[in-house]
């Protein structure tokens, strides 16, 4: 019995630490690949995504401008701002070469399920993107509603989210 109590004590300490500091969860590469596959703009072709250090998402492909022109766009991936849903990623363009690809690229990303273009940025609501996925079913609704993205990192070609648990829905509205 005593060992069982000690196990609960260690588990509760881990839970408190995870709630206070957050946990890091990698974004599967297939979800990022799906972003490129679903871009529905006839003036864009051969889209490929790569994750770079510094939470940078690099998109390469071709843009039709009379003739097909190669382009490269670098987006900074950020945690949601105060007015954004707590489980959203914000893509902010840092560099787009040639510049004429910027508008169609933002429009194509903004038209995807769960995404919304807001001026020069695209917000991707992960609740909508993960709707119906097996991963979503493994997290209880009560816990999922309290999760928020506290930060975004990248290493070894992989995006990682730092998830934090809020005290409740009211606290999310205040933050």
PDB file of C-alpha atoms in Angstrom:
ATOM      1  CA  UNK A   1       0.000   0.000   0.000  1.00  0.00           C
ATOM      2  CA  UNK A   2       2.812   2.366   0.878  1.00  0.00           C
ATOM      3  CA  UNK A   3       4.473   1.916  -2.541  1.00  0.00           C
ATOM      4  CA  UNK A   4       1.158   2.683  -4.215  1.00  0.00           C
ATOM      5  CA  UNK A   5       0.860   5.932  -2.209  1.00  0.00           C
ATOM      6  CA  UNK A   6       4.412   6.904  -3.160  1.00  0.00           C
ATOM      7  CA  UNK A   7       3.569   6.251  -6.800  1.00  0.00           C
ATOM      8  CA  UNK A   8       0.563   8.555  -6.549  1.00  0.00           C
ATOM      9  CA  UNK A   9       2.702  11.198  -4.887  1.00  0.00           C
ATOM     10  CA  UNK A  10       5.253  11.094  -7.727  1.00  0.00           C
ATOM     11  CA  UNK A  11       2.478  11.166 -10.332  1.00  0.00           C
ATOM     12  CA  UNK A  12       0.828  14.170  -8.695  1.00  0.00           C
ATOM     13  CA  UNK A  13       4.173  16.010  -8.505  1.00  0.00           C
ATOM     14  CA  UNK A  14       4.689  15.334 -12.212  1.00  0.00           C
ATOM     15  CA  UNK A  15       1.166  16.600 -12.961  1.00  0.00           C
ATOM     16  CA  UNK A  16       1.754  19.811 -10.982  1.00  0.00           C
ATOM     17  CA  UNK A  17       5.090  20.372 -12.740  1.00  0.00           C
ATOM     18  CA  UNK A  18       3.503  19.736 -16.165  1.00  0.00           C
ATOM     19  CA  UNK A  19       0.668  22.148 -15.367  1.00  0.00           C
ATOM     20  CA  UNK A  20       3.080  24.847 -14.191  1.00  0.00           C
ATOM     21  CA  UNK A  21       5.840  24.509 -16.807  1.00  0.00           C
ATOM     22  CA  UNK A  22       3.985  22.839 -19.668  1.00  0.00           C
ATOM     23  CA  UNK A  23       4.851  19.829 -21.776  1.00  0.00           C
ATOM     24  CA  UNK A  24       6.414  19.696 -25.220  1.00  0.00           C
ATOM     25  CA  UNK A  25       4.610  17.825 -27.978  1.00  0.00           C
ATOM     26  CA  UNK A  26       6.008  17.352 -31.510  1.00  0.00           C
ATOM     27  CA  UNK A  27       3.774  18.072 -34.514  1.00  0.00           C
ATOM     28  CA  UNK A  28       3.814  15.023 -36.805  1.00  0.00           C
ATOM     29  CA  UNK A  29       5.405  15.729 -40.196  1.00  0.00           C
ATOM     30  CA  UNK A  30       2.388  14.258 -41.997  1.00  0.00           C
ATOM     31  CA  UNK A  31       0.184  17.048 -40.602  1.00  0.00           C
ATOM     32  CA  UNK A  32       2.567  19.625 -42.061  1.00  0.00           C
ATOM     33  CA  UNK A  33       2.717  17.724 -45.358  1.00  0.00           C
ATOM     34  CA  UNK A  34      -1.081  17.805 -45.459  1.00  0.00           C
ATOM     35  CA  UNK A  35      -0.954  21.614 -45.311  1.00  0.00           C
ATOM     36  CA  UNK A  36       1.030  21.651 -48.556  1.00  0.00           C
ATOM     37  CA  UNK A  37      -1.159  19.008 -50.221  1.00  0.00           C
ATOM     38  CA  UNK A  38      -4.390  20.855 -49.459  1.00  0.00           C
ATOM     39  CA  UNK A  39      -3.282  24.248 -50.759  1.00  0.00           C
ATOM     40  CA  UNK A  40      -5.945  24.861 -53.385  1.00  0.00           C
ATOM     41  CA  UNK A  41      -4.636  27.543 -55.713  1.00  0.00           C
ATOM     42  CA  UNK A  42      -4.135  26.797 -59.427  1.00  0.00           C
ATOM     43  CA  UNK A  43      -1.320  29.354 -59.617  1.00  0.00           C
ATOM     44  CA  UNK A  44       0.772  27.366 -57.085  1.00  0.00           C
ATOM     45  CA  UNK A  45       2.373  23.969 -57.743  1.00  0.00           C
ATOM     46  CA  UNK A  46       4.896  21.510 -56.273  1.00  0.00           C
ATOM     47  CA  UNK A  47       4.589  22.849 -52.721  1.00  0.00           C
ATOM     48  CA  UNK A  48       6.982  21.414 -50.140  1.00  0.00           C
ATOM     49  CA  UNK A  49       7.291  22.260 -46.455  1.00  0.00           C
ATOM     50  CA  UNK A  50      10.419  22.113 -44.328  1.00  0.00           C
ATOM     51  CA  UNK A  51      10.956  23.075 -40.695  1.00  0.00           C
ATOM     52  CA  UNK A  52      14.004  25.199 -39.920  1.00  0.00           C
ATOM     53  CA  UNK A  53      15.555  26.173 -36.592  1.00  0.00           C
ATOM     54  CA  UNK A  54      13.997  29.146 -34.851  1.00  0.00           C
ATOM     55  CA  UNK A  55      10.378  27.985 -35.386  1.00  0.00           C
ATOM     56  CA  UNK A  56      10.557  28.729 -39.112  1.00  0.00           C
ATOM     57  CA  UNK A  57       8.365  26.943 -41.651  1.00  0.00           C
ATOM     58  CA  UNK A  58       9.827  27.143 -45.160  1.00  0.00           C
ATOM     59  CA  UNK A  59       7.528  26.626 -48.145  1.00  0.00           C
ATOM     60  CA  UNK A  60       8.998  26.123 -51.610  1.00  0.00           C
ATOM     61  CA  UNK A  61       7.261  25.543 -54.897  1.00  0.00           C
ATOM     62  CA  UNK A  62       6.341  27.171 -58.193  1.00  0.00           C
ATOM     63  CA  UNK A  63       4.108  30.181 -58.896  1.00  0.00           C
ATOM     64  CA  UNK A  64       2.452  30.816 -62.254  1.00  0.00           C
ATOM     65  CA  UNK A  65       3.168  34.364 -63.381  1.00  0.00           C
ATOM     66  CA  UNK A  66       2.785  33.972 -67.141  1.00  0.00           C
ATOM     67  CA  UNK A  67       5.499  31.332 -66.832  1.00  0.00           C
ATOM     68  CA  UNK A  68       6.179  29.096 -63.835  1.00  0.00           C
ATOM     69  CA  UNK A  69       8.591  30.760 -61.391  1.00  0.00           C
ATOM     70  CA  UNK A  70      10.256  29.032 -58.421  1.00  0.00           C
ATOM     71  CA  UNK A  71       9.576  30.667 -55.068  1.00  0.00           C
ATOM     72  CA  UNK A  72      10.543  30.319 -51.426  1.00  0.00           C
ATOM     73  CA  UNK A  73       8.571  31.602 -48.447  1.00  0.00           C
ATOM     74  CA  UNK A  74       9.689  31.593 -44.825  1.00  0.00           C
ATOM     75  CA  UNK A  75       7.049  31.829 -42.098  1.00  0.00           C
ATOM     76  CA  UNK A  76       7.675  32.324 -38.393  1.00  0.00           C
ATOM     77  CA  UNK A  77       5.410  29.984 -36.415  1.00  0.00           C
ATOM     78  CA  UNK A  78       4.174  31.632 -33.224  1.00  0.00           C
ATOM     79  CA  UNK A  79       1.971  30.846 -30.256  1.00  0.00           C
ATOM     80  CA  UNK A  80      -1.460  32.495 -30.331  1.00  0.00           C
ATOM     81  CA  UNK A  81      -1.793  36.150 -29.377  1.00  0.00           C
ATOM     82  CA  UNK A  82      -4.301  37.443 -26.816  1.00  0.00           C
ATOM     83  CA  UNK A  83      -7.277  37.559 -29.225  1.00  0.00           C
ATOM     84  CA  UNK A  84      -6.603  34.198 -30.876  1.00  0.00           C
ATOM     85  CA  UNK A  85      -8.011  30.805 -29.870  1.00  0.00           C
ATOM     86  CA  UNK A  86      -5.737  29.200 -27.237  1.00  0.00           C
ATOM     87  CA  UNK A  87      -4.966  26.191 -29.465  1.00  0.00           C
ATOM     88  CA  UNK A  88      -4.026  28.033 -32.647  1.00  0.00           C
ATOM     89  CA  UNK A  89      -0.754  28.509 -34.491  1.00  0.00           C
ATOM     90  CA  UNK A  90       0.048  31.812 -36.148  1.00  0.00           C
ATOM     91  CA  UNK A  91       2.099  31.847 -39.368  1.00  0.00           C
ATOM     92  CA  UNK A  92       3.707  35.220 -40.050  1.00  0.00           C
ATOM     93  CA  UNK A  93       5.655  35.663 -43.320  1.00  0.00           C
ATOM     94  CA  UNK A  94       9.249  36.762 -42.839  1.00  0.00           C
ATOM     95  CA  UNK A  95      10.543  36.486 -46.389  1.00  0.00           C
ATOM     96  CA  UNK A  96       8.873  35.626 -49.695  1.00  0.00           C
ATOM     97  CA  UNK A  97      10.949  35.504 -52.898  1.00  0.00           C
ATOM     98  CA  UNK A  98       9.775  36.583 -55.409  1.00  0.00           C
ATOM     99  CA  UNK A  99       7.381  38.954 -53.685  1.00  0.00           C
ATOM    100  CA  UNK A 100       4.530  38.216 -56.133  1.00  0.00           C
ATOM    101  CA  UNK A 101       4.017  34.795 -54.495  1.00  0.00           C
ATOM    102  CA  UNK A 102       3.130  36.288 -51.093  1.00  0.00           C
ATOM    103  CA  UNK A 103      -0.575  37.025 -51.733  1.00  0.00           C
ATOM    104  CA  UNK A 104      -1.465  33.684 -53.358  1.00  0.00           C
ATOM    105  CA  UNK A 105       0.525  31.784 -50.710  1.00  0.00           C
ATOM    106  CA  UNK A 106      -1.300  33.493 -47.824  1.00  0.00           C
ATOM    107  CA  UNK A 107      -4.647  33.013 -49.603  1.00  0.00           C
ATOM    108  CA  UNK A 108      -4.000  29.299 -50.239  1.00  0.00           C
ATOM    109  CA  UNK A 109      -3.030  28.693 -46.601  1.00  0.00           C
ATOM    110  CA  UNK A 110      -5.971  30.759 -45.331  1.00  0.00           C
ATOM    111  CA  UNK A 111      -8.536  28.755 -47.341  1.00  0.00           C
ATOM    112  CA  UNK A 112      -7.740  25.462 -45.645  1.00  0.00           C
ATOM    113  CA  UNK A 113      -9.981  23.881 -43.029  1.00  0.00           C
ATOM    114  CA  UNK A 114      -9.295  25.457 -39.653  1.00  0.00           C
ATOM    115  CA  UNK A 115      -7.229  28.319 -41.113  1.00  0.00           C
ATOM    116  CA  UNK A 116      -8.050  31.998 -41.435  1.00  0.00           C
ATOM    117  CA  UNK A 117      -6.094  34.754 -43.124  1.00  0.00           C
ATOM    118  CA  UNK A 118      -5.878  37.883 -41.035  1.00  0.00           C
ATOM    119  CA  UNK A 119      -3.997  40.551 -42.966  1.00  0.00           C
ATOM    120  CA  UNK A 120      -0.371  39.457 -43.278  1.00  0.00           C
ATOM    121  CA  UNK A 121      -0.726  36.396 -41.094  1.00  0.00           C
ATOM    122  CA  UNK A 122      -2.529  33.058 -41.168  1.00  0.00           C
ATOM    123  CA  UNK A 123      -4.045  31.558 -38.036  1.00  0.00           C
ATOM    124  CA  UNK A 124      -4.511  27.779 -37.953  1.00  0.00           C
ATOM    125  CA  UNK A 125      -6.932  26.550 -35.275  1.00  0.00           C
ATOM    126  CA  UNK A 126      -5.654  23.117 -34.242  1.00  0.00           C
ATOM    127  CA  UNK A 127      -9.032  22.133 -32.775  1.00  0.00           C
ATOM    128  CA  UNK A 128     -10.512  22.194 -36.281  1.00  0.00           C
ATOM    129  CA  UNK A 129      -7.476  20.620 -37.943  1.00  0.00           C
ATOM    130  CA  UNK A 130      -7.451  17.696 -35.490  1.00  0.00           C
ATOM    131  CA  UNK A 131     -11.224  17.131 -35.669  1.00  0.00           C
ATOM    132  CA  UNK A 132     -11.768  13.401 -36.148  1.00  0.00           C
ATOM    133  CA  UNK A 133      -8.098  12.450 -35.717  1.00  0.00           C
ATOM    134  CA  UNK A 134      -7.224   9.494 -33.496  1.00  0.00           C
ATOM    135  CA  UNK A 135      -4.897  11.657 -31.365  1.00  0.00           C
ATOM    136  CA  UNK A 136      -7.755  13.982 -30.440  1.00  0.00           C
ATOM    137  CA  UNK A 137      -9.856  11.074 -29.156  1.00  0.00           C
ATOM    138  CA  UNK A 138      -7.125  10.067 -26.689  1.00  0.00           C
ATOM    139  CA  UNK A 139      -7.270  13.378 -24.808  1.00  0.00           C
ATOM    140  CA  UNK A 140     -10.361  13.831 -22.606  1.00  0.00           C
ATOM    141  CA  UNK A 141     -12.546  16.799 -23.591  1.00  0.00           C
ATOM    142  CA  UNK A 142     -12.232  18.426 -20.158  1.00  0.00           C
ATOM    143  CA  UNK A 143      -8.431  18.414 -20.417  1.00  0.00           C
ATOM    144  CA  UNK A 144      -8.352  19.440 -24.089  1.00  0.00           C
ATOM    145  CA  UNK A 145     -10.481  22.513 -23.333  1.00  0.00           C
ATOM    146  CA  UNK A 146      -7.884  23.637 -20.796  1.00  0.00           C
ATOM    147  CA  UNK A 147      -4.856  23.170 -23.046  1.00  0.00           C
ATOM    148  CA  UNK A 148      -3.277  26.202 -24.641  1.00  0.00           C
ATOM    149  CA  UNK A 149      -0.192  26.679 -26.752  1.00  0.00           C
ATOM    150  CA  UNK A 150       2.391  28.537 -24.697  1.00  0.00           C
ATOM    151  CA  UNK A 151       5.228  28.495 -27.218  1.00  0.00           C
ATOM    152  CA  UNK A 152       6.607  27.007 -30.413  1.00  0.00           C
ATOM    153  CA  UNK A 153      10.103  25.581 -30.910  1.00  0.00           C
ATOM    154  CA  UNK A 154      11.846  23.714 -33.676  1.00  0.00           C
ATOM    155  CA  UNK A 155      14.757  21.313 -33.662  1.00  0.00           C
ATOM    156  CA  UNK A 156      15.979  18.582 -35.986  1.00  0.00           C
ATOM    157  CA  UNK A 157      13.413  19.463 -38.651  1.00  0.00           C
ATOM    158  CA  UNK A 158      10.461  19.087 -36.261  1.00  0.00           C
ATOM    159  CA  UNK A 159       8.061  21.680 -34.850  1.00  0.00           C
ATOM    160  CA  UNK A 160       7.319  21.272 -31.156  1.00  0.00           C
ATOM    161  CA  UNK A 161       4.508  22.892 -29.209  1.00  0.00           C
ATOM    162  CA  UNK A 162       4.814  23.790 -25.547  1.00  0.00           C
ATOM    163  CA  UNK A 163       1.367  23.051 -24.147  1.00  0.00           C
ATOM    164  CA  UNK A 164       0.205  24.503 -20.870  1.00  0.00           C
ATOM    165  CA  UNK A 165      -2.846  23.681 -18.810  1.00  0.00           C
ATOM    166  CA  UNK A 166      -4.949  26.584 -17.604  1.00  0.00           C
ATOM    167  CA  UNK A 167      -7.014  26.587 -14.420  1.00  0.00           C
ATOM    168  CA  UNK A 168     -10.230  26.592 -16.427  1.00  0.00           C
ATOM    169  CA  UNK A 169     -12.255  28.198 -19.176  1.00  0.00           C
ATOM    170  CA  UNK A 170     -12.563  31.468 -17.292  1.00  0.00           C
ATOM    171  CA  UNK A 171      -8.778  31.776 -17.018  1.00  0.00           C
ATOM    172  CA  UNK A 172      -8.404  31.171 -20.760  1.00  0.00           C
ATOM    173  CA  UNK A 173     -10.787  34.046 -21.452  1.00  0.00           C
ATOM    174  CA  UNK A 174      -8.754  36.320 -19.159  1.00  0.00           C
ATOM    175  CA  UNK A 175      -5.396  35.432 -20.751  1.00  0.00           C
TER     176      UNK A 175
END
